[in-house]
Coordinates of C-alpha atoms in Angstrom, one line a residue:
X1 CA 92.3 209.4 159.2
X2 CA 95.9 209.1 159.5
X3 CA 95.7 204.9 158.8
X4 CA 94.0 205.9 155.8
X5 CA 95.0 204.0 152.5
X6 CA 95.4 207.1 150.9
X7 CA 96.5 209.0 153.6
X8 CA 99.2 206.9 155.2
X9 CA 101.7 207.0 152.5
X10 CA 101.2 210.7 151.8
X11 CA 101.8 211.7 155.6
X12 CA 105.1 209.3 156.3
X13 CA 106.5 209.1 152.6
X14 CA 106.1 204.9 153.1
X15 CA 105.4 203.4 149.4
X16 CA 101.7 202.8 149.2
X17 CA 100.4 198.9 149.8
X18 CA 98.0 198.2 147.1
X19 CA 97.0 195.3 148.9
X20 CA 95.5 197.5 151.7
X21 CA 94.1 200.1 149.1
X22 CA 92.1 196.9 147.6
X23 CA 90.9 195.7 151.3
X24 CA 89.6 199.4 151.9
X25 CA 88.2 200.6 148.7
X26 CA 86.9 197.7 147.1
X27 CA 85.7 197.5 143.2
X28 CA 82.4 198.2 142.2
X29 CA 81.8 197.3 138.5
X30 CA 80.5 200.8 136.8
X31 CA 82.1 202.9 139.3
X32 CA 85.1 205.2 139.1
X33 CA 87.4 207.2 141.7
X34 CA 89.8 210.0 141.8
X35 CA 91.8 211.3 144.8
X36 CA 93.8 214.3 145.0
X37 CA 95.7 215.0 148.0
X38 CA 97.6 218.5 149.1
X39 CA 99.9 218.6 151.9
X40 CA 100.3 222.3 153.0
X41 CA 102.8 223.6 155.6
X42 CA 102.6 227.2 157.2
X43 CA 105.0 229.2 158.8
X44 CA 106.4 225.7 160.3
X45 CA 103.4 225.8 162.7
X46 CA 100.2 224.4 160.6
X47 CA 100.6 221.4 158.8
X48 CA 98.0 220.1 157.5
X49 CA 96.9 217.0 154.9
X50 CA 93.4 217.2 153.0
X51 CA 92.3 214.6 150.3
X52 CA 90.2 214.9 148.3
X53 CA 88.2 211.7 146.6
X54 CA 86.1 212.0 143.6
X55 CA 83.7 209.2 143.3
X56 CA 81.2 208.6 140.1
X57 CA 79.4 206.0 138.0
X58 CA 75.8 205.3 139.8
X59 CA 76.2 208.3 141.7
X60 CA 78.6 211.2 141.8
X61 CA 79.8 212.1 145.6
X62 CA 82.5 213.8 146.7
X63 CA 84.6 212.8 150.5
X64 CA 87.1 214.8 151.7
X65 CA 89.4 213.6 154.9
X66 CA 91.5 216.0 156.6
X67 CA 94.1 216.5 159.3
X68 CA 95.5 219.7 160.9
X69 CA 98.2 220.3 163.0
X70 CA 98.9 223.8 165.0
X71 CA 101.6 224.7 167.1
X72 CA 101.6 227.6 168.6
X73 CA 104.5 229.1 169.0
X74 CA 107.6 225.9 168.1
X75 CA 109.6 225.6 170.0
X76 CA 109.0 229.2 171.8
X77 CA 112.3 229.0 174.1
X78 CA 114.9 227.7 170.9
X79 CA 115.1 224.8 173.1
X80 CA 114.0 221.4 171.4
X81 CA 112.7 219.8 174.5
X82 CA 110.3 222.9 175.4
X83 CA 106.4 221.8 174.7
X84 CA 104.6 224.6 172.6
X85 CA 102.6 227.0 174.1
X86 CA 99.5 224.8 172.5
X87 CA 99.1 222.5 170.1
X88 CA 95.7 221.5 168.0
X89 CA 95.4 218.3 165.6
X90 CA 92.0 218.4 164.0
X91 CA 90.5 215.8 162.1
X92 CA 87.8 216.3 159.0
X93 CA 86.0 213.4 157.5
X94 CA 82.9 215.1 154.7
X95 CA 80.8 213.4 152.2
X96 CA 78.9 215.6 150.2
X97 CA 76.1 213.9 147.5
X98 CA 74.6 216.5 145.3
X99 CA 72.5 214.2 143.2
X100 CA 71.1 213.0 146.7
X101 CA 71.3 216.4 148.6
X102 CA 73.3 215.3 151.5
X103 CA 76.5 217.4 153.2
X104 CA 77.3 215.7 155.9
X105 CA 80.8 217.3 158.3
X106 CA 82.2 215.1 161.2
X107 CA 85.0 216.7 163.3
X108 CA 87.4 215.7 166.1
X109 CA 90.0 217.1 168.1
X110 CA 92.3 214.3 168.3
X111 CA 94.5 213.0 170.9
X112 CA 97.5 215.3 171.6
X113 CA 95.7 218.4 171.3
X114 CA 96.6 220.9 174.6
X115 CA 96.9 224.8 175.4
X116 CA 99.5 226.1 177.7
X117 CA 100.6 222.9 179.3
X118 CA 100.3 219.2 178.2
X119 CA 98.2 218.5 180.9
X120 CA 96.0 221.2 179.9
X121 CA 93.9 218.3 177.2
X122 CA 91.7 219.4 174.8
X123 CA 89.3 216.7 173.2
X124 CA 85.8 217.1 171.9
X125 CA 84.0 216.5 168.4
X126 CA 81.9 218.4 165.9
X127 CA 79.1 217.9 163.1
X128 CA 77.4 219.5 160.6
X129 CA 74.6 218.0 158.7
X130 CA 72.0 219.4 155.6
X131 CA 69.4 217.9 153.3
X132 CA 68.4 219.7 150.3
X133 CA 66.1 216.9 149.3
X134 CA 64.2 214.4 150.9
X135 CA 66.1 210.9 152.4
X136 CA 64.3 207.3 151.2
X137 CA 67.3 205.2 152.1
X138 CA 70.8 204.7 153.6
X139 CA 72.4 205.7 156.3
X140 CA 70.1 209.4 156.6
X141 CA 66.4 207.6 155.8
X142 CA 63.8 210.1 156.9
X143 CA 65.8 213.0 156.8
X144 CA 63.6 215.8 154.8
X145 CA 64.6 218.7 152.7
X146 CA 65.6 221.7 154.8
X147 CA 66.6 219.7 157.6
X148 CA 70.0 220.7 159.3
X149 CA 72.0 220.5 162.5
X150 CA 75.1 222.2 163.4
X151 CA 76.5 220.9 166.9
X152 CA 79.9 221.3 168.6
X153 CA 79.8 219.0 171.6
X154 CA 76.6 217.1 171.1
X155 CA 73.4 217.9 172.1
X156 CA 71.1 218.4 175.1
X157 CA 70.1 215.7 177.6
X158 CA 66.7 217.5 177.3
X159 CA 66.7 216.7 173.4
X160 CA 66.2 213.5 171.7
X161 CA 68.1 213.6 168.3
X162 CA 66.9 212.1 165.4
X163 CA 68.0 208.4 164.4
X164 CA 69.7 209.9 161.1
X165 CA 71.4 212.6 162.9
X166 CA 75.0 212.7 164.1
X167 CA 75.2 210.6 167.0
X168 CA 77.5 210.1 169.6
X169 CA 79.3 213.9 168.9
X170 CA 81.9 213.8 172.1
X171 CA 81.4 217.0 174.2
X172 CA 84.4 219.6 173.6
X173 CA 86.2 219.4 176.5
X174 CA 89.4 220.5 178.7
X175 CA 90.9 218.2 181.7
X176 CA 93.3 219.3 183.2
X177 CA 96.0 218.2 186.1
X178 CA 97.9 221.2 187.5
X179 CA 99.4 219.0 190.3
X180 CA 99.0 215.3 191.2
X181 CA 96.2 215.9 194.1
X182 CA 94.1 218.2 192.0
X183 CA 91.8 217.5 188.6
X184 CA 90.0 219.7 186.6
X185 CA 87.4 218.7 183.9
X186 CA 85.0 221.3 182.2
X187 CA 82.7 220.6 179.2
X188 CA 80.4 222.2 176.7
X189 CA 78.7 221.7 174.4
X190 CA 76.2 223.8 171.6
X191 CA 73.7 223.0 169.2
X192 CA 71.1 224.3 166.2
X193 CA 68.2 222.4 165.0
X194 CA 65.3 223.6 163.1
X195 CA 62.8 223.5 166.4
X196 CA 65.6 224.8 168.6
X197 CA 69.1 225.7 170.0
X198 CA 71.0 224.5 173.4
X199 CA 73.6 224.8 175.2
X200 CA 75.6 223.6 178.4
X201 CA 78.4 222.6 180.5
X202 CA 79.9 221.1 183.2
X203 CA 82.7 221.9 185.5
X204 CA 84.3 219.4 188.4
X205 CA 87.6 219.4 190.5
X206 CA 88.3 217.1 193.0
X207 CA 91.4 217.6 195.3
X208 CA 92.6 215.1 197.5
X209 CA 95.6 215.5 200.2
X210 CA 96.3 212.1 201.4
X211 CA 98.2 211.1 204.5
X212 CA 97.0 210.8 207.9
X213 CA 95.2 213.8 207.7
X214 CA 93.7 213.9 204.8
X215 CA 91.6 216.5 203.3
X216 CA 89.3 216.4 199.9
X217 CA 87.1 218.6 198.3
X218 CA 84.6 217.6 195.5
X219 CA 83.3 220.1 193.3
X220 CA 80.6 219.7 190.3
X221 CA 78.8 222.7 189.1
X222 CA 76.4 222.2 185.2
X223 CA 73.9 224.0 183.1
X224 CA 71.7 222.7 180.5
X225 CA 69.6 225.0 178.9
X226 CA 67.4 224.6 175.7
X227 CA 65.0 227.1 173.7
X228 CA 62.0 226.2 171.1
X229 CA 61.8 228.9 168.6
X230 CA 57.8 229.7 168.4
X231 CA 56.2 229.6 170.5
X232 CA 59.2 230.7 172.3
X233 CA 59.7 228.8 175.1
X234 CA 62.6 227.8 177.2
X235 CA 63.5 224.8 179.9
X236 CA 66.8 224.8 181.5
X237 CA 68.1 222.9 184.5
X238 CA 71.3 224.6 186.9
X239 CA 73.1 222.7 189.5
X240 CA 76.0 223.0 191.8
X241 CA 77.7 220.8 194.9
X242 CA 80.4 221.5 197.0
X243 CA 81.6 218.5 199.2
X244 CA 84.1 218.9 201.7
X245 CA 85.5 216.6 204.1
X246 CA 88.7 215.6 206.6
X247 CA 90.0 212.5 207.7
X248 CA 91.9 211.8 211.0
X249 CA 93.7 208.6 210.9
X250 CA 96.2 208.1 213.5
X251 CA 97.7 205.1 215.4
X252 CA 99.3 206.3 218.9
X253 CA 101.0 204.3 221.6
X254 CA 98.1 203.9 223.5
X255 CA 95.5 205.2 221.8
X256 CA 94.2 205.5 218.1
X257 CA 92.5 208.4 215.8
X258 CA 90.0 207.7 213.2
X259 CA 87.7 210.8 212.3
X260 CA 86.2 212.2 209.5
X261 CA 84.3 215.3 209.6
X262 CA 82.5 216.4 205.8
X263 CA 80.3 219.3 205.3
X264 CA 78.4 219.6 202.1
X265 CA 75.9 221.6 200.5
X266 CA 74.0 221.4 196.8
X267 CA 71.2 223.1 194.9
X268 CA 69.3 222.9 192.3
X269 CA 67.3 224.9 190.3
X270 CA 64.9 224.5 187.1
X271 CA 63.5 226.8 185.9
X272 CA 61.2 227.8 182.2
X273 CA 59.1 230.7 180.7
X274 CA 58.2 233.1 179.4
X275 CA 57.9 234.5 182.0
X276 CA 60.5 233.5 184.0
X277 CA 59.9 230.9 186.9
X278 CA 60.9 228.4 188.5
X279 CA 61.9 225.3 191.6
X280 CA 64.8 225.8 193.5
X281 CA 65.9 223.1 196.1
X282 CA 68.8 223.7 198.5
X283 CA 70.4 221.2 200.3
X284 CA 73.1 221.5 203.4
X285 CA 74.7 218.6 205.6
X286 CA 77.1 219.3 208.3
X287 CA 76.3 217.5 212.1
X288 CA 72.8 218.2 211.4
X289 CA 70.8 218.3 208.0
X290 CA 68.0 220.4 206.4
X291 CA 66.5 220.9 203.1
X292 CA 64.9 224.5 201.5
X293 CA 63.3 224.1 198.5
X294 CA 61.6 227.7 196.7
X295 CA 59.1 228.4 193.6
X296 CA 59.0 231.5 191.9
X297 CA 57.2 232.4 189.2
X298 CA 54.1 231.5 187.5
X299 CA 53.8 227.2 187.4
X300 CA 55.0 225.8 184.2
X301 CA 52.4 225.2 182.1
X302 CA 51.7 225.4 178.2
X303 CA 52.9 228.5 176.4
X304 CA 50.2 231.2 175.2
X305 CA 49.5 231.8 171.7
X306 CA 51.5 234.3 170.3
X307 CA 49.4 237.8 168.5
X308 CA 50.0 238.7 164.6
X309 CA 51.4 241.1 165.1
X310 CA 54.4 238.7 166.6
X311 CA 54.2 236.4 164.0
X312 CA 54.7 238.2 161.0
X313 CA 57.5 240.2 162.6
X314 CA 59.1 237.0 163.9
X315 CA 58.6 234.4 161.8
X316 CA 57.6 236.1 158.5
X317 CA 60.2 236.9 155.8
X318 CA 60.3 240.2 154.3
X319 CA 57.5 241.6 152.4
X320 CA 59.6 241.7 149.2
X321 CA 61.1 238.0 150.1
X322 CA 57.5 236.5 150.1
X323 CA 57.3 235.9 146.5
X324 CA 60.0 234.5 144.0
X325 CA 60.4 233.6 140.7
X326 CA 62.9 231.6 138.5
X327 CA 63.4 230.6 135.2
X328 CA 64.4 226.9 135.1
X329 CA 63.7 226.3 131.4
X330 CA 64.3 227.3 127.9
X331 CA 65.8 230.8 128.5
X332 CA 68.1 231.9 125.6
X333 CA 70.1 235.2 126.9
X334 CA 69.6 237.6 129.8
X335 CA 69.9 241.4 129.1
X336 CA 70.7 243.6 132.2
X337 CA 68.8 246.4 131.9
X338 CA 69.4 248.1 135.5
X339 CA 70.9 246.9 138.9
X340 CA 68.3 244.0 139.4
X341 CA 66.4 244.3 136.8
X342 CA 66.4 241.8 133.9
X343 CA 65.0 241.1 130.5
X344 CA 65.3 237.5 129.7
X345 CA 64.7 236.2 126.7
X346 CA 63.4 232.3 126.1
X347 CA 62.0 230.1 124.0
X348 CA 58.4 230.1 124.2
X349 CA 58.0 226.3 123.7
X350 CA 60.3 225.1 126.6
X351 CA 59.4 228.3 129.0
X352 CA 59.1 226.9 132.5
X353 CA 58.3 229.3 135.6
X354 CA 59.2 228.0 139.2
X355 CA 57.1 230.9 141.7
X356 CA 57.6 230.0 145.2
X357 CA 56.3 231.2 148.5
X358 CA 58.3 231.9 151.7
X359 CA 55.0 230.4 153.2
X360 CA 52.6 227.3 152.7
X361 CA 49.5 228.0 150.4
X362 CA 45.9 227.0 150.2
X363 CA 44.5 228.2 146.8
X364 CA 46.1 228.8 143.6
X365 CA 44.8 231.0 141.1
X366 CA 45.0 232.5 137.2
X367 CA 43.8 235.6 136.1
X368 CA 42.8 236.2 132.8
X369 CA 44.3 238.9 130.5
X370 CA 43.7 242.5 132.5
X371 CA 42.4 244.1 129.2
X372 CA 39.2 241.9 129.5
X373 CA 36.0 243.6 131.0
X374 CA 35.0 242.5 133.4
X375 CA 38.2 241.6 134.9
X376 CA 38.1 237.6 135.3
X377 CA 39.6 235.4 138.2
X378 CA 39.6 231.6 136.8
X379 CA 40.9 228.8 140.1
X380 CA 43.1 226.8 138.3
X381 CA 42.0 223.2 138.2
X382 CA 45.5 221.7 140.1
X383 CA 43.7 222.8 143.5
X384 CA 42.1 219.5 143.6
X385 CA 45.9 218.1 144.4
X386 CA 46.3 221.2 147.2
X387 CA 43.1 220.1 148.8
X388 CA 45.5 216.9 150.2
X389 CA 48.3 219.8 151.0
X390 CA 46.0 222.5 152.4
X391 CA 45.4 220.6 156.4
X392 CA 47.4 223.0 158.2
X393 CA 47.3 225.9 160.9
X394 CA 49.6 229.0 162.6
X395 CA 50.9 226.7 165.5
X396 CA 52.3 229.7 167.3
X397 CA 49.5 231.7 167.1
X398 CA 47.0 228.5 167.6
X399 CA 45.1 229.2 164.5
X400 CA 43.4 226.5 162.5
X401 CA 42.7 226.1 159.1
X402 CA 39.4 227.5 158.9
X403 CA 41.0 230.7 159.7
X404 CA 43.7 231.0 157.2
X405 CA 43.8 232.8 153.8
X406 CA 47.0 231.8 152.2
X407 CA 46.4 232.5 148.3
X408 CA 48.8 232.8 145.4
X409 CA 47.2 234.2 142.5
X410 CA 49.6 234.3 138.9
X411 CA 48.2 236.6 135.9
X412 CA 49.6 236.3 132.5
X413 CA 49.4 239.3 130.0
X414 CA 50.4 239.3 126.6
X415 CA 50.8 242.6 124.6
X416 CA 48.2 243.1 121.4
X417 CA 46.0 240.1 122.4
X418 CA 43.0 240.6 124.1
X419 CA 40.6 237.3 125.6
X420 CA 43.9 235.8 126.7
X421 CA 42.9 231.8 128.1
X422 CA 45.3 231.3 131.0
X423 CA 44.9 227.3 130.4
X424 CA 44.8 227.4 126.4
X425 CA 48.5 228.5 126.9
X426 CA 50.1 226.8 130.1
X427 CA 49.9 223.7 132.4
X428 CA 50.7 224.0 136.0
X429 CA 51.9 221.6 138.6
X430 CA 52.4 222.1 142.2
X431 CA 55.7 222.4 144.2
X432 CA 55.7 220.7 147.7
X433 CA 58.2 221.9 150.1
X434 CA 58.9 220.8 153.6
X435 CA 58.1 224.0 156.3
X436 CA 58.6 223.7 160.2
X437 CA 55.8 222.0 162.0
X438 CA 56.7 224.0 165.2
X439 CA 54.9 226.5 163.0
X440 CA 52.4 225.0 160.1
X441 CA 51.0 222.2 161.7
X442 CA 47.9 221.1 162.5
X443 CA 45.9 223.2 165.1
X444 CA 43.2 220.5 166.6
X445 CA 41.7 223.1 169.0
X446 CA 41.1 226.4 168.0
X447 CA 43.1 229.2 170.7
X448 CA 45.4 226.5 171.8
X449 CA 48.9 225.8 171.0
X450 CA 49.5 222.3 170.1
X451 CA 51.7 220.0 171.2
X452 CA 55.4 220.4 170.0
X453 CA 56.0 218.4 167.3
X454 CA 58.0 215.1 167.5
X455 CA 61.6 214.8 166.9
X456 CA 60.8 212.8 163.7
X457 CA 58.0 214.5 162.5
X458 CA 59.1 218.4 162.8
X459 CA 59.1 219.4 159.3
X460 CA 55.2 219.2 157.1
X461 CA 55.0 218.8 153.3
X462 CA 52.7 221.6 151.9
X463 CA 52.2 223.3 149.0
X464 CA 54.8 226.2 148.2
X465 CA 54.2 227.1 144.5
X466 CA 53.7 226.1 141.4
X467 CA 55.7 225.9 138.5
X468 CA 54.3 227.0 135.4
X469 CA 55.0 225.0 131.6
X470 CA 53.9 226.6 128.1
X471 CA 51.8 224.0 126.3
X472 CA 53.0 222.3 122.9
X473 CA 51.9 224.6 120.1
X474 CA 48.7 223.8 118.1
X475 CA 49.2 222.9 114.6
X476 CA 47.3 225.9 113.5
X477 CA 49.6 228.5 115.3
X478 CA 52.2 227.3 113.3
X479 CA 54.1 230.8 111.2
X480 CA 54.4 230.2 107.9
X481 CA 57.4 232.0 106.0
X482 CA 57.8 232.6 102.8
X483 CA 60.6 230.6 100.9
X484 CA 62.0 233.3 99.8
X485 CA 62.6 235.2 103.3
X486 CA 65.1 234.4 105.5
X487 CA 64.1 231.6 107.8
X488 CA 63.5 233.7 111.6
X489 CA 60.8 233.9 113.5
X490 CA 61.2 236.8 116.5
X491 CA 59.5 237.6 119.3
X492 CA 59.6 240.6 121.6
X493 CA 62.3 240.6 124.7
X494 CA 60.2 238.3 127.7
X495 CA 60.5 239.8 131.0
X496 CA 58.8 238.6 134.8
X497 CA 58.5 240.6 137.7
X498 CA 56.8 240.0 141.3
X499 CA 54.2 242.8 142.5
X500 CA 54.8 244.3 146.0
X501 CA 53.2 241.9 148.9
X502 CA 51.1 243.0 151.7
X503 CA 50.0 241.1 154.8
X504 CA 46.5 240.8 155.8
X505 CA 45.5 239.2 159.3

C-alpha cells in the first residue's frame, strides 16, 4: 500500500512520478478515474492515510486502500528512545462493484505491529467477502448471490474454501521472545460461511538452555473445531505435547559424559455430535513406553433428521418476515398515514410489484376478485417455468418433495368492479433466488439426511416470488375528456398490504 502511486507521494510529501502512475494505472480508452485521498492524524497516536479511487466508463467500481498507524501511549516515559507500550499498522485494500454486486475487504497487520514489547509481534490478515448477484466471470466466477465469508485468520484445515474465495488469509498471530533461550508463538484464527463457522489455534514454546548440560523443553498444544448449521452438527480435533529432555555432555581427564534422558507425553482427542462423543489417544515415553487410547460416546455416524417443530423455530424467519412486498415501478408519492403504514400512489401503467418469500415456493397462484360467488382460485400459467425450480426438499428434516406444500397465492381487488380477470390486468414473471442447500436441496431418500452439500455447490436456485407488471391498456379503456375540462384523469390513493402468515406442517 505504502509503494502505491498514489499513495507514496501523499505519505512522504516526494513530488509524484507520473512515469510510475502510467506503469501502474494504465489507460483504458472510455474509462475515467478519480482519487481522493485524506490523511487524518489523532491525538498524535493514530495516523492514518485512506484513498479513495473512483473508477467509471464500462463499469462504475469503487477501491479504497488504507493504512493505520496506533501508538499507544508515544513516547509514555518523555523519553524519545522508549518503544510505545504497542504499536498497530493496519493495511486496507476494498473493491466494491455495485453494478456487479461484489464487496470484497482484504486486511493485514503489517510488519512492525507489537504490544507491550517489540518482541511481543503481532502479524495476521483478514477478509471479508459478499455477492448480491450472481458471478459469470473474473476473478469471483461461480460466486452466487447471497454468498459471503467473513474470516480473521483463514479458515479451518477441516474446510475446503471455495476457488473464488479469499485465499491464502495469514492466521492472526503473536510470537514472541521474552529471552534468547525461550520462543513463544500462538495463533488463531475464525471464520463464517453460509454452511458453517470455525475456529482454532495453536500455541508452542520451545526453551532451550545450551551448554554442557543442556536442558529443552518443547511444547505444542492446538484446537480446530468446525460447526454445520442444520442439521447441526460439529467435528473438532484437540491436541497437546509436552517434550522434555537433558543432555549430558562432558569431556573429563579420563573419562567422558554423553547422556540424554527425554520424557514425553501427547494426546489426542477428536471428537463430534450431537451428542457428544468421541477418540481419545494418550501417548507417554520415558525408559519404557505405552499407549491408551479411549471412546466415549455414541460412534460418529450421520446426523438425525431434525422435527418441525426445530425447523421452523430454527431456521424459519418470523411469521410476519415470511412475506414482502415492494414497489420497484411507477410509484408517484408515498403518503404516511401511521408508523408503518403507507398509502402509495403510482401510475397504473408502469405499476410493478416485487412479492418475495423468506422461503422457496412450488405453486403460484391468483385469486379472483373476492366479491365473486363462488370465490375462484385461478393457477397462474408461469407455473410451467416453476415446475424446472420446484426439485427440492427440507434437508434438515430429510423431507422430499412429495412432502412439501410451499404455496404463494396473490389476490387482486379493485373497489366498484365486480368479475375482476386477474390475467386481463397483469403479467407475472418469476423471481429466482439462491437459498442454502445445507437446507433446500434435494432429499433422494425419504427420512434421511443427505449428504452435505459441496463447497461449490452450497447455495440452489429456486423460485422466491414473482413480480407482478400491469398490462398495456386496451384501446377501448381509453378516458375520454371533454375539450372543454381540464385535462386530469385521477384515481383513488393505491395502497398494498401482506396478510398475517401461519405455518402448517
Amino acid at each position: 500500500i505504502a509503494s502505491h502511486a498514489l499513495v507514496n507521494p501523499a505519505v512522504t510529501g516526494i513530488t509524484p512520478d507520473f512515469a510510475t502512475i502510467k506503469t501502474d494505472i494504465p489507460a483504458s480508452q472510455g474509462d475515467y478515474w478519480v482519487a481522493v485521498g485524506v490523511r487524518i492524524e489523532s491525538f498524535k497516536m493514530i495516523s492514518t492515510f485512506a484513498l479513495a479511487i473512483f473508477k467509471f466508463g464500462h463499469e462504475f467500481e469503487i477501491d479504497l486502500l488504507g493504512k493505520s498507524s496506533m501508538v499507544f501511549p508515544k513516547n509514555p516515559t518523555g523519553n524519545a528512545n522508549t518503544p510505545a507500550l504497542a504499536k498497530f499498522d493496519i493495511g486496507i485494500v476494498a473493491t466494491i462493484l455495485p453494478e456487479r454486486g461484489v464487496v470484497e475487504i482484504r486486511g493485514d497487520v503489517m510488519p512492525g505491529s507489537y504490544i507491550q514489547d517489540p518482541r511481543v509481534v503481532l502479524s495476521g490478515g483478514f477478509a471479508v467477502l459478499l455477492f448480491s448477484k450472481d458471478q459469470t466471470s473474473g476473478k469471483w466466477n461461480g460466486g452466487k448471490a447471497g454468498d459471503f465469508v467473513l474470516t480473521f485468520g483463514g479458515y479451518s484445515p477441516l474446510y475446503k474454501p471455495k476457488p473464488y474465495y479469499p485465499q491464502n488469509v495469514a492466521r492472526m498471530a503473536l510470537t514472541w521472545k521474552p529471552f534468547p533461550k525461550l520462543d513463544v508463538k500462538a495463533e488463531m484464527y475464525f471464520a463464517v460461511v453460509p454452511e458453517a463457522f470455525m475456529f482454532g489455534g495453536h500455541l508452542s514454546a520451545n526453551f532451550n538452555s545450551g551448554g554442557s548440560f543442556n536442558i529443552f523443553v518443547h511444547f505444542n498444544a492446538g484446537l480446530d473445531f468446525i460447526v454445520w448449521w442444520q442439521p447441526k452438527h460439529y467435528i473438532g480435533h484437540a491436541y497437546a505435547d509436552l517434550h522434555v529432555g537433558a543432555t549430558i555432555d562432558v569431556d573429563l581427564l579420563f573419562f567422558s559424559i554423553h547422556k540424554t534422558v527425554e520424557f514425553d507425553i501427547n494426546g489426542d482427542i477428536t471428537f463430534w455430535g450431537p451428542p457428544f462423543a468421541g477418540h481419545a489417544v494418550l501417548n507417554v515415553h520415558f525408559f519404557v513406553s505405552f499407549t491408551v487410547a479411549v471412546d466415549f460416546g455414541a460412534a460418529q455416524n450421520t446426523p438425525q433428521p431434525i422435527s418441525w417443530e426445530a425447523f421452523q423455530d430454527t431456521l424459519l424467519p418470523d411469521k410476519d418476515k415470511v412475506v414482502s412486498a415492494a414497489l420497484t415501478n411507477g410509484m408517484l408519492s408515498k403518503i404516511e398515514i401511521g408508523p408503518k403504514e403507507n398509502i402509495y400512489l403510482v401510475n397504473p401503467k408502469e405499476l410493478e410489484l416485487d412479492i418475495s418469500s423468506a422461503f422457496p415456493l412450488k405453486t403460484v397462484s391468483g385469486w379472483s376478485d373476492p366479491t365473486e360467488t363462488p370465490l375462484t382460485k385461478t393457477t397462474i400459467a408461469i407455473n410451467s417455468e416453476i415446475t424446472t425450480l420446484d426439485d427440492f426438499g427440507i434437508a434438515p428434516m430429510a423431507t422430499d418433495k412429495a412432502r412439501i406444500t410451499s404455496e404463494l397465492s396473490v389476490m387482486i381487488k379493485k373497489t366498484g368492479k365486480s368479475n375482476f380477470n386477474f390475467a386481463d390486468h397483469f403479467t407475472v414473471e418469476i423471481i429466482t433466488k439462491n437459498y442454502p442447500a445445507s437446507v433446500w436441496q434435494k432429499v433422494p431418500t425419504l427420512g434421511t439426511l443427505p449428504p452435505p452439500p459441496t463447497q461449490d455447490n452450497n447455495l440452489v436456485n429456486l423460485c422466491g416470488g414473482l413480480v407482478l407488471k400491469a398490462k398495456e391498456p386496451k384501446k377501448e379503456d381509453a378516458a375520454i375528456v371533454s375539450g372543454s375540462d381540464f385535462d386530469v384523469i385521477t384515481m383513488p390513493d393505491a395502497y398494498w398490504a401482506t396478510k398475517s402468515f401461519s405455518y402448517a406442517s
